Coordinates of C-alpha atoms in Angstrom, one line a residue:
N1 CA -0.5 0.0 0.2
G2 CA 3.1 2.5 0.3
T3 CA 3.3 2.8 3.2
A4 CA 7.0 0.9 4.3
K5 CA 9.9 2.9 3.8
S6 CA 11.8 0.0 3.8
C7 CA 12.3 -3.8 3.3
G8 CA 13.4 -4.6 7.3
C9 CA 16.4 -3.6 6.7
L10 CA 16.3 0.7 8.5
Q11 CA 14.8 -1.3 11.7
K12 CA 18.0 -3.3 12.1
E13 CA 20.5 -0.2 10.9
K14 CA 18.7 1.8 13.5
L15 CA 19.1 -0.5 16.4
I16 CA 22.6 -0.9 15.7
Q17 CA 23.6 2.7 15.9
R18 CA 21.7 2.9 19.0
S19 CA 23.3 0.5 20.9
K20 CA 26.5 1.4 19.4
T21 CA 28.4 3.4 22.1
H22 CA 31.4 4.5 20.6
G23 CA 32.5 2.4 18.2
Q24 CA 35.9 1.7 19.5
T25 CA 35.2 -1.7 19.9
N26 CA 38.2 -2.3 17.4
S27 CA 40.5 -0.1 17.8
R28 CA 44.1 -0.3 19.6
L29 CA 43.6 2.4 22.6
Y30 CA 40.1 0.4 23.4
Q31 CA 41.7 -3.0 23.2
I32 CA 44.3 -1.3 25.9
W33 CA 41.4 -0.2 28.4
H34 CA 39.7 -3.7 28.4
D35 CA 43.1 -5.5 29.1
M36 CA 43.2 -2.9 32.2
K37 CA 40.2 -3.6 33.0
E38 CA 40.5 -7.6 33.3
R39 CA 44.0 -7.8 34.4
T40 CA 42.4 -5.1 37.3
Q41 CA 39.1 -7.1 37.7
N42 CA 39.0 -10.3 36.5
R43 CA 40.6 -13.1 39.3
N44 CA 40.2 -15.3 36.0
N45 CA 42.8 -13.6 33.7
K46 CA 46.3 -14.7 33.6
N47 CA 47.4 -11.7 34.7
Y48 CA 45.2 -10.6 37.5
K49 CA 47.5 -11.9 40.2
K50 CA 50.0 -9.3 39.2
Y51 CA 47.8 -6.5 38.8
G52 CA 44.2 -6.5 40.7
G53 CA 45.2 -9.3 43.0
R54 CA 47.9 -7.1 44.8
G55 CA 45.2 -4.0 45.3
I56 CA 45.7 -1.9 41.8
K57 CA 42.3 -0.4 40.5
I58 CA 41.2 1.5 37.7
C59 CA 40.6 5.3 38.8
A60 CA 36.5 6.2 39.2
Q61 CA 37.3 8.7 36.0
W62 CA 37.9 5.6 33.3
K63 CA 35.2 3.0 34.4
K64 CA 34.1 4.5 31.1
F65 CA 36.0 4.7 27.9
D66 CA 34.9 7.4 26.7
D67 CA 37.1 9.4 29.5
F68 CA 39.7 7.2 28.9
R69 CA 39.7 8.3 25.7
K70 CA 40.0 11.5 26.1
W71 CA 43.1 11.4 28.7
A72 CA 45.2 9.4 25.7
L73 CA 44.0 11.2 23.3
N74 CA 45.0 14.8 25.0
N75 CA 48.3 13.2 27.1
G76 CA 50.7 11.7 24.1
Y77 CA 48.6 8.4 22.5
K78 CA 50.2 7.2 19.9
E79 CA 50.0 3.6 18.1
N80 CA 53.2 2.7 19.4
L81 CA 52.8 3.1 22.9
T82 CA 51.5 1.6 25.6
I83 CA 49.9 2.8 28.9
E84 CA 52.6 2.2 31.8
R85 CA 52.6 3.0 36.0
I86 CA 54.4 5.2 37.0
N87 CA 54.7 4.3 40.2
N88 CA 54.5 0.0 39.7
N89 CA 52.2 -0.6 43.1
G90 CA 49.8 2.3 42.2
N91 CA 46.6 2.6 40.2
Y92 CA 46.0 2.8 36.7
C93 CA 44.8 7.1 36.4
P94 CA 46.2 10.0 35.2
E95 CA 48.6 10.8 38.0
N96 CA 50.1 8.2 37.6
C97 CA 50.2 7.2 34.2
R98 CA 51.8 8.2 31.0
W99 CA 52.4 6.7 27.4
A100 CA 55.6 4.7 27.7
T101 CA 58.0 2.8 24.2
K102 CA 58.2 -0.8 25.1
E103 CA 61.5 -0.3 26.5
E104 CA 60.9 2.9 28.6
Q105 CA 58.4 0.0 30.4
N106 CA 60.7 -2.6 30.7
R107 CA 63.1 0.1 32.8
N108 CA 59.9 0.4 35.1
K109 CA 58.6 -3.0 35.8
S110 CA 59.2 -4.2 39.5
D111 CA 61.1 -6.5 38.8
N112 CA 63.8 -4.2 38.1
V113 CA 66.8 -4.9 39.8
I114 CA 68.3 -1.3 40.7
L115 CA 72.2 -1.3 41.1
E116 CA 73.8 1.6 43.5
Y117 CA 77.6 2.9 42.4
K118 CA 79.0 5.4 43.4
G119 CA 76.5 7.0 44.4
E120 CA 74.1 6.7 41.1
R121 CA 71.5 4.7 40.7
K122 CA 70.8 2.2 37.6
I123 CA 68.9 -0.5 36.4
L124 CA 70.8 -3.6 36.1
A125 CA 70.0 -3.1 31.9
D126 CA 71.5 0.2 32.1
W127 CA 74.3 -0.7 34.0
A128 CA 75.9 -3.3 31.6
K129 CA 74.7 -1.3 28.4
D130 CA 77.3 1.9 29.9
K131 CA 80.1 -0.9 30.9
G132 CA 79.5 -2.3 27.7
M133 CA 78.9 -6.1 28.7
S134 CA 76.3 -8.0 28.6
Y135 CA 73.2 -7.7 30.3
A136 CA 73.4 -11.7 31.1
C137 CA 76.9 -11.8 32.3
L138 CA 76.6 -8.6 34.5
K139 CA 73.3 -10.2 36.1
N140 CA 75.4 -13.6 36.6
R141 CA 78.2 -11.9 38.1
I142 CA 75.6 -10.5 40.9
K143 CA 73.9 -13.6 40.9
R144 CA 77.4 -15.4 42.0
G145 CA 77.8 -12.6 44.3
W146 CA 79.9 -10.2 43.1
S147 CA 80.1 -6.8 45.2
V148 CA 78.4 -4.2 42.5
E149 CA 82.2 -2.7 42.4
K150 CA 84.4 -5.7 41.2
A151 CA 80.7 -7.0 39.0
L152 CA 81.3 -3.5 36.8
E153 CA 84.5 -2.5 36.5
T154 CA 86.3 -6.1 36.0
P155 CA 86.4 -6.5 31.9
V156 CA 84.7 -8.8 30.2
K157 CA 86.9 -12.0 28.9
K158 CA 86.9 -11.8 25.2

């Protein structure tokens, strides 16, 4: 009778549009946010023990993806960066997070070994690099009970 405006597809399309909250579900940024939530809130997540199990939470401000997304885009998010907590024991929140490369993030891990020598504190990887030796060599020296001075100053045999 000419009153129909669609074969039925229009209703389906309108329903899909109403269901969409941000349209970012398949984006890398959404995945970062989702993974952050999973490891802090889902006891069944393989990484929960290292995050939520240690009391690390996501701040109320970031409970909604759109709010997290706004912060990320205003604070240097790029496709090649990952979210990093400045204080490894602190929560995911604007005051404690930044965007970092994988290399930068590896220098801020809770299991890093920090050595102090001549008043300077650095992680083992940085000392090894500065002294021209492999990380494994320096790590083994320390593990065998060498003093920091001996481990750093003894030339590596070639």
